[in-house]
Coordinates of C-alpha atoms in Angstrom, one line a residue:
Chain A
X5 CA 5.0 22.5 36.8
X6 CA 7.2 20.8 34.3
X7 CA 10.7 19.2 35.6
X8 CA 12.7 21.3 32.6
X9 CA 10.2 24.8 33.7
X10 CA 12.7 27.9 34.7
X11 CA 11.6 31.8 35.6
X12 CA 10.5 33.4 32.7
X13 CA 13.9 34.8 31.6
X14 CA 14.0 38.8 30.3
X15 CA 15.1 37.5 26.9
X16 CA 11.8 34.8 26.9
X17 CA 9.4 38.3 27.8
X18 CA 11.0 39.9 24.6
X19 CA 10.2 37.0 22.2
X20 CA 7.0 36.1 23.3
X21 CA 6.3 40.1 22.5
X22 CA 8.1 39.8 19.3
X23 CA 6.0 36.8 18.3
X24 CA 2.8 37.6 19.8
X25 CA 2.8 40.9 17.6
X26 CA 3.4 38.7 14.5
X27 CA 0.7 36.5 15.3
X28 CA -1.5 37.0 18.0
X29 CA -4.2 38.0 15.8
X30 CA -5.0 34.3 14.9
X31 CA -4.2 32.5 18.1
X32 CA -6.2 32.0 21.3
X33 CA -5.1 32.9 24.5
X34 CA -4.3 28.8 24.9
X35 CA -2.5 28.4 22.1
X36 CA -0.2 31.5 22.7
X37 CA 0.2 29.9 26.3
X38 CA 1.8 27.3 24.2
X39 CA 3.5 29.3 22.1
X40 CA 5.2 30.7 24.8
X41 CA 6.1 27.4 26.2
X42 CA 8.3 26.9 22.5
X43 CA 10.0 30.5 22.9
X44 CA 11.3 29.2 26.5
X45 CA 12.5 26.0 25.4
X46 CA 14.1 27.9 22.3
X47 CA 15.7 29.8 25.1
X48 CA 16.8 26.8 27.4
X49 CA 18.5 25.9 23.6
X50 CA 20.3 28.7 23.1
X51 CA 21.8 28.8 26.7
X52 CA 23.2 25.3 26.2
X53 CA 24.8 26.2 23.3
X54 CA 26.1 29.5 24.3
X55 CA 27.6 27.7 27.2
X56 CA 30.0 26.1 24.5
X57 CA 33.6 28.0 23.9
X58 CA 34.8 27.6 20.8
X59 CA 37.6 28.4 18.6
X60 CA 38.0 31.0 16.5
X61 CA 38.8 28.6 13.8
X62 CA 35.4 26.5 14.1
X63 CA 33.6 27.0 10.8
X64 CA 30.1 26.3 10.5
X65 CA 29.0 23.0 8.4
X66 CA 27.8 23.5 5.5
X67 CA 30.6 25.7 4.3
X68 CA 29.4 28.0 1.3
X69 CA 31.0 26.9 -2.0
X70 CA 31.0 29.3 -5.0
X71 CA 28.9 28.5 -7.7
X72 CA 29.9 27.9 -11.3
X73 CA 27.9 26.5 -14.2
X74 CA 30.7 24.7 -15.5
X75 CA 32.1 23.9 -12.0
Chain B
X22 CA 0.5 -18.2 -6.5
X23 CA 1.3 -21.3 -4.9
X24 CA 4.1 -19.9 -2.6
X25 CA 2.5 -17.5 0.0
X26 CA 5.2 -14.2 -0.6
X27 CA 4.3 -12.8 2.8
X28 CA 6.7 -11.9 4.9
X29 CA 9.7 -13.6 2.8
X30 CA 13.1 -11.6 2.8
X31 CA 13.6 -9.6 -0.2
X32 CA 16.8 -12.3 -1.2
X33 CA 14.6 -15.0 -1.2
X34 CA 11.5 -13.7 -3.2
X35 CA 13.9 -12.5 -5.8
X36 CA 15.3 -16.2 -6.3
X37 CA 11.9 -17.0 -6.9
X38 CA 11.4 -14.5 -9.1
X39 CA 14.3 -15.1 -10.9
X40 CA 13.6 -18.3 -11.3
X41 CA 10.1 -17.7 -12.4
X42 CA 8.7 -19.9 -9.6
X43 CA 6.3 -16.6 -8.9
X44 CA 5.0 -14.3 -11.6
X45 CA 5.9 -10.7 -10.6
X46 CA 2.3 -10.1 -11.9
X47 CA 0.6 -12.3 -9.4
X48 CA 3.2 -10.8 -6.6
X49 CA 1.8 -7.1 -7.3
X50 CA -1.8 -8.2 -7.3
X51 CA -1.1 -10.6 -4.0
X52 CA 0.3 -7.2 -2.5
X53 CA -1.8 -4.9 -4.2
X54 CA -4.9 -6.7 -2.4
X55 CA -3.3 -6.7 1.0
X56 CA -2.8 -3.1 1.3
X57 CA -6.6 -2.4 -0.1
X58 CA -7.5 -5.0 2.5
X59 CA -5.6 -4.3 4.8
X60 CA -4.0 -1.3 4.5
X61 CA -7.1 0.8 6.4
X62 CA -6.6 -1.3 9.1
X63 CA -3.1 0.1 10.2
X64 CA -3.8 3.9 8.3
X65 CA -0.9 2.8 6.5
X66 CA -1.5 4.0 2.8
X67 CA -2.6 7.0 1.0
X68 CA -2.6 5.9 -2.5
X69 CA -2.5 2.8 -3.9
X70 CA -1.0 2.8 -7.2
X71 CA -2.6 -0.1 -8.9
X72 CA -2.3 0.8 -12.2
X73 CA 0.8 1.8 -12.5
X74 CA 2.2 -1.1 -10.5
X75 CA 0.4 -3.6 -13.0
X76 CA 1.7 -2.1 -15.7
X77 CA 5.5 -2.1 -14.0
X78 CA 5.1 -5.8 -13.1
X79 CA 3.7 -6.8 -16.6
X80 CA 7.1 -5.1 -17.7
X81 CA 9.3 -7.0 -15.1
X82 CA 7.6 -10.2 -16.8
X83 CA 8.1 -9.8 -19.7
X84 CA 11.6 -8.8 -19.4
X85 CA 12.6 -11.6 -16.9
X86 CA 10.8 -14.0 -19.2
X87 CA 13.1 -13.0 -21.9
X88 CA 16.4 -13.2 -19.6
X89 CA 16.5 -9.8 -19.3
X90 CA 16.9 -10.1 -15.2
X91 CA 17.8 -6.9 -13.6
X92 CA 18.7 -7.7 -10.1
X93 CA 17.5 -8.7 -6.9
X94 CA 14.5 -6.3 -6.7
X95 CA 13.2 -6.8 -10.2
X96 CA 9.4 -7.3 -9.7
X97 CA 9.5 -7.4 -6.4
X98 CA 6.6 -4.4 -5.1
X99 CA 7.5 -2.0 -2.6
X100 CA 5.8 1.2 -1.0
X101 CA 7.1 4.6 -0.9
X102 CA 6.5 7.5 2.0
X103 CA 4.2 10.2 0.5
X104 CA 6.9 13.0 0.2
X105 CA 8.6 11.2 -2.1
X106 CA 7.2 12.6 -5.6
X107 CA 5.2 10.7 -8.3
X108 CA 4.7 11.5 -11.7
X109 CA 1.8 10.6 -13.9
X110 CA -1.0 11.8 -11.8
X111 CA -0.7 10.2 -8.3
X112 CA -0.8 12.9 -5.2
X113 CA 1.8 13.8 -3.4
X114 CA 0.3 14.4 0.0
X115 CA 3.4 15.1 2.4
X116 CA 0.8 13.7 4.8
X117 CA -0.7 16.8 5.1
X118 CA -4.0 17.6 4.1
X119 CA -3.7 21.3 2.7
X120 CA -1.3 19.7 0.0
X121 CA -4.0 16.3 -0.3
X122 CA -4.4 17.0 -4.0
X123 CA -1.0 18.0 -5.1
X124 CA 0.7 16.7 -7.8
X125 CA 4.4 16.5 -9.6
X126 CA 5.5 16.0 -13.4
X127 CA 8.5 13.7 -12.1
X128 CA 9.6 11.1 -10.1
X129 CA 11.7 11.6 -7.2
X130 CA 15.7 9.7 -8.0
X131 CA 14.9 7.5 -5.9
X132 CA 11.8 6.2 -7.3
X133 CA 13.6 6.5 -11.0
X134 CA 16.2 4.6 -9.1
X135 CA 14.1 1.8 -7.7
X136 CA 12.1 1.6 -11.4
X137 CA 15.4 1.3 -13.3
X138 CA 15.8 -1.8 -10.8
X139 CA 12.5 -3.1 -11.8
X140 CA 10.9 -2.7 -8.4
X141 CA 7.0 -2.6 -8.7
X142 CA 5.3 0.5 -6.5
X143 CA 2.7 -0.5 -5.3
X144 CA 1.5 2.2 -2.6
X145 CA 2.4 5.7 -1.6
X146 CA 2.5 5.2 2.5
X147 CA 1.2 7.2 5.3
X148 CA 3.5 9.6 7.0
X149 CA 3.2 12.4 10.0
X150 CA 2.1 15.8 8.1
X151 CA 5.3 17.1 6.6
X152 CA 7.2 14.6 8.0
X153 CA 6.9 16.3 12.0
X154 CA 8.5 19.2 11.2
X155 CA 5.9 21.2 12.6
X156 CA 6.4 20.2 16.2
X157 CA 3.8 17.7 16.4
X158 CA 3.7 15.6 20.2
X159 CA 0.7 12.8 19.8
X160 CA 0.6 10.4 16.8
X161 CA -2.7 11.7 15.5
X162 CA -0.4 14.2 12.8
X163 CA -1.8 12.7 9.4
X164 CA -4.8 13.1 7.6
X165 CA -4.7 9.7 7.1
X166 CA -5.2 9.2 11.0
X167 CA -2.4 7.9 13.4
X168 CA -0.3 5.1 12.0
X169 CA -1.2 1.9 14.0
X170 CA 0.8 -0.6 15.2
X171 CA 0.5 -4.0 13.5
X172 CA 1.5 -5.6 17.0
X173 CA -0.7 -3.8 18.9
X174 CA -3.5 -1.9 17.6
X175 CA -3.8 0.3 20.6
X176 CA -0.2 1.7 19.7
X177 CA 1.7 3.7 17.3
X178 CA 4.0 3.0 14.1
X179 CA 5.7 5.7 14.9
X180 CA 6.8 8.6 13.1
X181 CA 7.1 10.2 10.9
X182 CA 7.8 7.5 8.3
X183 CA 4.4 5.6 10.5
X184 CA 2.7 4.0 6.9
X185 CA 6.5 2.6 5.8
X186 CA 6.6 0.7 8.6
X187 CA 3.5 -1.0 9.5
X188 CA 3.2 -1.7 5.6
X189 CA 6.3 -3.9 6.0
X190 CA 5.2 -5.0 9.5
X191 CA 1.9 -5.7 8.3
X192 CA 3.2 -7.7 5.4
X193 CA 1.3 -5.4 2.9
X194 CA 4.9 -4.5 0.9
X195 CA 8.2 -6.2 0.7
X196 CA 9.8 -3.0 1.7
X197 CA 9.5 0.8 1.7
X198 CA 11.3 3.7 1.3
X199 CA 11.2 6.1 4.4
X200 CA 12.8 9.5 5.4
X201 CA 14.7 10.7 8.6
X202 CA 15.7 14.1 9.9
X203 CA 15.6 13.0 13.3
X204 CA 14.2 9.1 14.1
X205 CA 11.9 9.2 11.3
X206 CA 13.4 5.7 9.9
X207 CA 14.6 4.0 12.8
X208 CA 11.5 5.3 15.5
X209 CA 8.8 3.2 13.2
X210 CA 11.3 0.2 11.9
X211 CA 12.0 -0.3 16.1
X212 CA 8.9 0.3 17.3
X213 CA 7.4 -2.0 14.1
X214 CA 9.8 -5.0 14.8
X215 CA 11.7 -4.1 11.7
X216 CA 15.2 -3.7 10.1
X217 CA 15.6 0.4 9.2
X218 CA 18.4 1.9 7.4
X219 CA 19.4 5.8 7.9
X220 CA 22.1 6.1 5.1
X221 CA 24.8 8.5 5.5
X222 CA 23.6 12.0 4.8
X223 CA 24.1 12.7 0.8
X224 CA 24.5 8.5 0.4
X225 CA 21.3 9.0 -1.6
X226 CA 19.7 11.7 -3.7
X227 CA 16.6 13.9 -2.0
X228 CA 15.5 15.2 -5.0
X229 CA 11.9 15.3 -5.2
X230 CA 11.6 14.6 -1.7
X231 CA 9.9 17.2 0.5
X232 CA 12.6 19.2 2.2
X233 CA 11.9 19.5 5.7
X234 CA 15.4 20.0 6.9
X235 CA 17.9 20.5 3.8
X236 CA 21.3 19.3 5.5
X237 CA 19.6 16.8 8.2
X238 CA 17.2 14.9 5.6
X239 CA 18.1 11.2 4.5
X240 CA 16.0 8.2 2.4
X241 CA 16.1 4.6 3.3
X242 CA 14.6 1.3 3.2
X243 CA 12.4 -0.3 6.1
X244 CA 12.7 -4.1 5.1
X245 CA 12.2 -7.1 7.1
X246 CA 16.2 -7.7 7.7
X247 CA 19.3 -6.4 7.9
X248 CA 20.0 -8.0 4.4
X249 CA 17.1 -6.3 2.4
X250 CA 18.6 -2.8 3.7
X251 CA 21.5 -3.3 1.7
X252 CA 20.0 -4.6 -1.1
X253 CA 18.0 -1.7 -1.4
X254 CA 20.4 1.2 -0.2
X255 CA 22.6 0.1 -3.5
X256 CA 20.0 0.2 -5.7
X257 CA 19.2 4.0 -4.3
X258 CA 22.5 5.6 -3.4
X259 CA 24.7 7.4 -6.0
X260 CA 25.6 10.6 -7.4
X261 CA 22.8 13.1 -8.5
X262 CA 23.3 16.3 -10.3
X263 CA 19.9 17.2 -8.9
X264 CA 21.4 17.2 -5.3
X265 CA 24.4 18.5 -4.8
X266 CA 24.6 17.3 -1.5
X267 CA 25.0 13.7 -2.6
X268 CA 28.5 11.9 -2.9
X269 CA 30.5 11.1 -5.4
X270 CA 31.8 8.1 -3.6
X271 CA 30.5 4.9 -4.5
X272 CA 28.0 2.1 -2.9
X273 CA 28.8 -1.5 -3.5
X274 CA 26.8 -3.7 -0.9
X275 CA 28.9 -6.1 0.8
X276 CA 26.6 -8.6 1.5
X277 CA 29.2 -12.0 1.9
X278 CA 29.4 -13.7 5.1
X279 CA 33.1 -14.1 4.9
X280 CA 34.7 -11.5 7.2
X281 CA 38.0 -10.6 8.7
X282 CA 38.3 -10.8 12.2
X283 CA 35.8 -10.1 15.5
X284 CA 33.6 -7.2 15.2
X285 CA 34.7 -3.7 17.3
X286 CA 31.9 -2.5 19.0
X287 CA 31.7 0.4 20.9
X288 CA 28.5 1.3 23.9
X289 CA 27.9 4.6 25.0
X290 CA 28.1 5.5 29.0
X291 CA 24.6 5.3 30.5
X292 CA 23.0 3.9 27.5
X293 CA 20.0 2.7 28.7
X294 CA 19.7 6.2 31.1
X295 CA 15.5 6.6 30.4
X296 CA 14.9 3.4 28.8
X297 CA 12.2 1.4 30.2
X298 CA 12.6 -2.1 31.9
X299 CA 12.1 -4.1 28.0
X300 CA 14.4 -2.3 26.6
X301 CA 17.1 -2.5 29.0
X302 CA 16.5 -6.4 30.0
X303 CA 16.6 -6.5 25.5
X304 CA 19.7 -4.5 25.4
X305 CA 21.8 -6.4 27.7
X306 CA 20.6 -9.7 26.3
X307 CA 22.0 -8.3 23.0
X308 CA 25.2 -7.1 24.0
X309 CA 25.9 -10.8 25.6
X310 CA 24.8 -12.4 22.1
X311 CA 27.4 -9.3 20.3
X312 CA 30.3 -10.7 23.1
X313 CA 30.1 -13.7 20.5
X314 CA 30.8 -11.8 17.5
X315 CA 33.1 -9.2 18.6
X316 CA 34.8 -6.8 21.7
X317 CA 32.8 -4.2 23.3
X318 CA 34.7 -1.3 24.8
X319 CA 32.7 1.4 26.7
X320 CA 33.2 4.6 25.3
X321 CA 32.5 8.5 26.6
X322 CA 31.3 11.3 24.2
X323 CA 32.6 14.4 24.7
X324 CA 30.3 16.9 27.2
X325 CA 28.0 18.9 24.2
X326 CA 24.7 20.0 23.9
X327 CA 23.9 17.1 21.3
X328 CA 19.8 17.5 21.4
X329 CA 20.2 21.4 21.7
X330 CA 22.5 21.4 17.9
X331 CA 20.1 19.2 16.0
X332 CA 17.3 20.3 17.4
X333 CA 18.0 24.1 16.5
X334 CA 19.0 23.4 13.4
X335 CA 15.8 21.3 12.3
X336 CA 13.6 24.2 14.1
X337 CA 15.1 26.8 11.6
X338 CA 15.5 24.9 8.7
X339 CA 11.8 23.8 9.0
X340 CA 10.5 27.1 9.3
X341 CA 11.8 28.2 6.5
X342 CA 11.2 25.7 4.4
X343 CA 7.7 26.4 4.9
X344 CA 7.8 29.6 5.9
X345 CA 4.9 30.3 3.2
X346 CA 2.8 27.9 5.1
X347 CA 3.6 29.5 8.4
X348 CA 3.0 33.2 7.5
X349 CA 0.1 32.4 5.8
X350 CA -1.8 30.8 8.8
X351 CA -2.0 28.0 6.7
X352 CA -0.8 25.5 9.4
X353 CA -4.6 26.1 10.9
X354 CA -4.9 23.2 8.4
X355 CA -2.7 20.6 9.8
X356 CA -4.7 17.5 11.8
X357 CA -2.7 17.3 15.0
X358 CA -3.8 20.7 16.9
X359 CA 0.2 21.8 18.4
X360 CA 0.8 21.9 14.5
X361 CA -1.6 25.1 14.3
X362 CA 0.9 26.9 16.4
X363 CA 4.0 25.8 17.3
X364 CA 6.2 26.6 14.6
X365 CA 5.6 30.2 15.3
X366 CA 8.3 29.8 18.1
X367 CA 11.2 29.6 16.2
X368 CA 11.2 33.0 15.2
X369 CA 12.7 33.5 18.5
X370 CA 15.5 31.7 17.1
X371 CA 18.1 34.2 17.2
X372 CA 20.8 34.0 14.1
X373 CA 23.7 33.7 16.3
X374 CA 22.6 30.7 17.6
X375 CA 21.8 29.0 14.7
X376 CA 25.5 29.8 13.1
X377 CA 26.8 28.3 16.8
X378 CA 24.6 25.2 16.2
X379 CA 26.1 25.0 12.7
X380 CA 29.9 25.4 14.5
X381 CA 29.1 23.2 16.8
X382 CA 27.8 20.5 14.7
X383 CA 31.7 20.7 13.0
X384 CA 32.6 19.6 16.6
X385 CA 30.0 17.0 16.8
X386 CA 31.3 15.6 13.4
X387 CA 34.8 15.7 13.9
X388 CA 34.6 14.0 17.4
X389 CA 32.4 11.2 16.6
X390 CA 34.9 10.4 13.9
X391 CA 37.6 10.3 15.9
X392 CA 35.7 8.2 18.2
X393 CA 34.0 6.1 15.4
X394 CA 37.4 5.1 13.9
X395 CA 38.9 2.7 16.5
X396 CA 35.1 0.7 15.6
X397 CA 32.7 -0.7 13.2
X398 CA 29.7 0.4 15.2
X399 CA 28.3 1.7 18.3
X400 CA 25.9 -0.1 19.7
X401 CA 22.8 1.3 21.8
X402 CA 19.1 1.1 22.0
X403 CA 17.1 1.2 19.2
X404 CA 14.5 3.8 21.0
X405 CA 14.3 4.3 24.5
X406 CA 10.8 2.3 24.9
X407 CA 8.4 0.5 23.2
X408 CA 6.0 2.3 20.5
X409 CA 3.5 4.5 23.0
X410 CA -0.2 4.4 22.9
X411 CA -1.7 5.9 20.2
X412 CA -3.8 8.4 22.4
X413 CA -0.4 9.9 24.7
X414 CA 1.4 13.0 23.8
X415 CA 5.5 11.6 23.6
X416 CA 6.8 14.5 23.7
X417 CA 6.1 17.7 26.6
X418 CA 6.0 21.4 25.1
X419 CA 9.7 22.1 26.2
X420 CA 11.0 19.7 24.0
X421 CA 11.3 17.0 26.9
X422 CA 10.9 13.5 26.3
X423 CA 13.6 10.7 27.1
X424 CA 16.9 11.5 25.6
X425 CA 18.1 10.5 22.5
X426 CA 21.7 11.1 22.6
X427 CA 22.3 8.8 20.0
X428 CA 19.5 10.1 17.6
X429 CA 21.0 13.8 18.0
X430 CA 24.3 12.6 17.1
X431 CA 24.0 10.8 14.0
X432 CA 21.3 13.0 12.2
X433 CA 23.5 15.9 13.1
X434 CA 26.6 14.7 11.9
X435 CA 25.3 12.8 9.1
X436 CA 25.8 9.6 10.3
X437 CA 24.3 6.1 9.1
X438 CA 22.4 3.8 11.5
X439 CA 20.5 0.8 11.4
X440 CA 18.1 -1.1 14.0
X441 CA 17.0 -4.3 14.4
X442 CA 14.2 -6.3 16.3
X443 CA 15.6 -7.5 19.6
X444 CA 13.0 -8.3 22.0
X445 CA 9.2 -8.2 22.7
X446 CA 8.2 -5.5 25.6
X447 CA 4.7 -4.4 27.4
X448 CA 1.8 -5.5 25.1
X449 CA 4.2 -7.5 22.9
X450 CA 5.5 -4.7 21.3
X451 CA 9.2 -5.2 19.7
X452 CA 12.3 -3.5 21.5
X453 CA 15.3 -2.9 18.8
X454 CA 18.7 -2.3 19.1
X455 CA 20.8 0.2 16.8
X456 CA 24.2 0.2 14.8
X457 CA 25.9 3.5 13.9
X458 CA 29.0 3.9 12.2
X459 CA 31.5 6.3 10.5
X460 CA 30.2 8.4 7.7
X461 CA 30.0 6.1 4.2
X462 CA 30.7 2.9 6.6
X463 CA 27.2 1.7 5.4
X464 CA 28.7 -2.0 5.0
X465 CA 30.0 -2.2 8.5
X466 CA 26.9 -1.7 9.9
X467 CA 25.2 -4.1 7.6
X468 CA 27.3 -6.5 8.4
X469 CA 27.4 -6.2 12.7
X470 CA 23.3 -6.0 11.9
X471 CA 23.3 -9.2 9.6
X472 CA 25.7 -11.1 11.8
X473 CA 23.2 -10.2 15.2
X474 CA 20.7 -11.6 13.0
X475 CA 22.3 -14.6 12.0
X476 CA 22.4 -16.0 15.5
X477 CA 19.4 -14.4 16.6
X478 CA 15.6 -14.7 15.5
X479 CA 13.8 -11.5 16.5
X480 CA 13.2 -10.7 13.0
X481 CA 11.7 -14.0 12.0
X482 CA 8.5 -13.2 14.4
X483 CA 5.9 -11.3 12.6
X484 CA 2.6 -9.7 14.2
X485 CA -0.6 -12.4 14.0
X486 CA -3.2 -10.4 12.0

């Protein structure tokens, strides 16, 4: 077993369904084995960054700018 | 050509250019032959552009023969990665072999740019199928085949700029232009023995580059020194309406010697956590040789997910910047196999936690500048190891492979960066060592690098071929 390999979390069951119903129609069995293997490290990503207080006043970069032709 | 134009600094073949001591004609056709010599031998090149880099060095002649002398790259040939567009016929590839016959009315800026300079292309270089973006973990990723080492044929150029930098390595183009989102110009330039330049993000124009990730993405030069990065970056950077993301602020390269002052470097805690033995014995022979130039103070970043930010926004970004490929099943068409499937993964990729990637990079940005502005650089391993063999994944499927701290920083805040050869490591493969600095401090970096390589001669070694 991979050193960074957790319990399947809740959350990781209901992506893998959400993305196996997209597209298990052209993978193997293998490559959605895989597949899942992406969904949990996307999960081990979010959990570090909801770990992260912030402040109400953090914006997100890039910051939208209104668009003008003559701008 | 009685002066053998191999492997000679950009600086020095434009004084003999200038001086008309070589013919930018004979210089295209020496290069010209290398890379269809040659070229096969490293899967370096897609396209070589013969006739169009005849025809530009015929120009350069004739211009320079009438006093006409643009600058320090006029007729001097270069390569550029294949996702950087090409007009008049010559495939865009992106490295990918679904798009192996596509085609664009214009040149990308920065090919415009480098023409208006009078640089000669000579070659459209290899490059990881859409520069990585679809999660590939083994160099075979091209349909050009895995980019080989020039030092060691049983390892990798690296990726995803892999044909920019064993071209230069390999002595088969002064210089290229290559593109990072994540260690796409710094993984092949340290794991080729080379001198790599990551700009500051929006230092130079992407347009008509292929947008893997549109607020990580940066063009640079791979060149044999620290030098030829400069001269390069200023004949690329500038304002483009075409990109909005590019600045308005202006690029002059420093390039005197004269300077005021020691150096301020900075080194990151635990920098050499995960590097292997080469790279640590290179790294602490380079920071003694830096003690000469400057002070070193170790520094502490501030406790963030660094990988988990960058690496969440260049998942979402990439899937939807080919989300056409991805829904279409297309990616069944990419070489490396994890390419077929991967990407589908990141629709789990909840919106929430893309926006707090986005917030948190705000953090990442405004912390590394407060850091960055007591010093001219910090200073850390180029890459963590010497370039792997070409037939071992690098990466696991959970994202794991050594850290790169530094590498998650500086593409997600925008920061530049630039390595440099500084040792030989298992099967006499070059170790490097990186510079980044504050945001626009491109001449600070430049300078720490040209100053390391001033007293230092890791960059005058070249691979026996």
């Amino acid at each position: 077993m991979d050193s960074n390999h957790r319990p399947a979390s809740p959350e990781v069951d209901h992506l893998f369904a959400l993305i196996r119903s997209r597209y298990a129609d052209r993978l193997t069995d293998a490559e959605l084995a895989e597949v899942r293997k992406g969904i949990e490290a996307v999960e081990q990503n979010a959990r570090a960054l909801r770990a992260v207080r912030l402040r109400n006043s953090d914006e997100p970069s890039p910051i939208f700018v209104p668009f003008r032709t003559d701008a | 050509m009685s002066t053998d134009p191999i492997f000679v600094p950009i600086r020095q073949l434009a004084g003999l250019v200038r001086d008309r001591k070589v013919s930018p004609v004979d210089l295209a056709e020496t290069y010209l032959r290398r890379l269809e010599t040659l070229g096969p031998r490293w899967n370096a090149v897609v396209t070589i552009t013969r006739d169009r880099a005849m025809a530009e060095a015929r120009e350069a002649e004739r211009e320079i023969a009438s006093g006409q002398y643009r600058g320090l790259l006029h007729g001097i040939p270069y390569g550029a990665k294949d996702l950087l567009a090409t007009s008049g016929g010559i495939p865009t590839t992106w490295g990918a072999a679904v798009f192996r016959n596509q085609q664009f009315d214009a040149d990308a800026t920065v090919v415009r740019k480098l023409r208006e300079a009078g640089a000669v292309l000579c070659a459209k270089l290899a490059m990881v199928e859409l520069a990585g973006g679809m999660g590939y973990r083994q160099p075979n990723a091209s349909f050009t085949g895995p980019g080989v080492n020039p030092w060691n044929a049983d390892a990798w150029s690296g990726g995803s700029s892999s044909g920019s930098g064993s071209a230069v390595a390999a002595g088969l183009v002064p210089f290229a232009i290559g593109s990072e989102t994540w260690g796409s110009i710094l993984g092949p330039a340290g794991y080729c023995g080379l001198a790599g330049l990551r700009p500051t993000y929006g230092r130079v124009s992407r347009h008509g580059a292929m947008a893997l990730c549109w607020s990580l993405d940066k063009l640079g030069p791979l060149c044999l020194t620290a030098d030829d990065c400069g001269v390069v970056l200023e004949a690329i950077a500038g304002s483009d309406p075409a990109d909005p993301t590019t600045t308005a602020r202006d690029f002059r390269y420093a390039d005197g010697d004269a300077r005021d002052g020691r150096f301020r470097f900075a080194v990151l805690q635990n920098a050499t956590t995960g590097c292997d033995g080469a790279v640590t014995t290179a790294y602490t022979r380079s920071l003694e040789t830096l003690r000469a130039l400057g002070t070193i103070e170790e520094v502490a970043l501030p406790d963030l997910p660094y990988e988990a930010i960058t690496r969440t926004i260049l998942q979402v970004e990439a899937a939807s910047a080919f989300e056409d490929l991805i829904e279409s099943g297309g990616i069944a068409g990419l070489t490396a196999p994890e390419d077929h499937w991967s990407a589908y993964a990141r629709d789990a990729i909840l919106a929430k936690d893309y926006i707090k990637a986005l917030r948190l990079r705000t953090v990442v940005a405004r912390e590394m500048d407060r850091v960055l502005s007591r010093f001219d650089a910090i200073v850390a391993p180029g890459r963590v190891a010497v370039a792997p063999p070409l037939g071992r994944e690098f990466r696991s499927p959970l994202g794991g492979s050594a850290p790169d701290i530094p590498g998650a920083v500086g593409n997600g805040a925008g920061l530049p960066a630039i390595v440099v050869p500084n040792g030989v490591g298992d099967g006499g493969l070059p170790t490097s060592l990186m510079f980044m600095g504050r945001a626009w401090e491109e001449n600070a970096i430049l300078a720490a690098a040209r100053a390391y390589q001033a007293i230092t001669e890791w960059h005058t070694k070249h691979p026996a071929l």
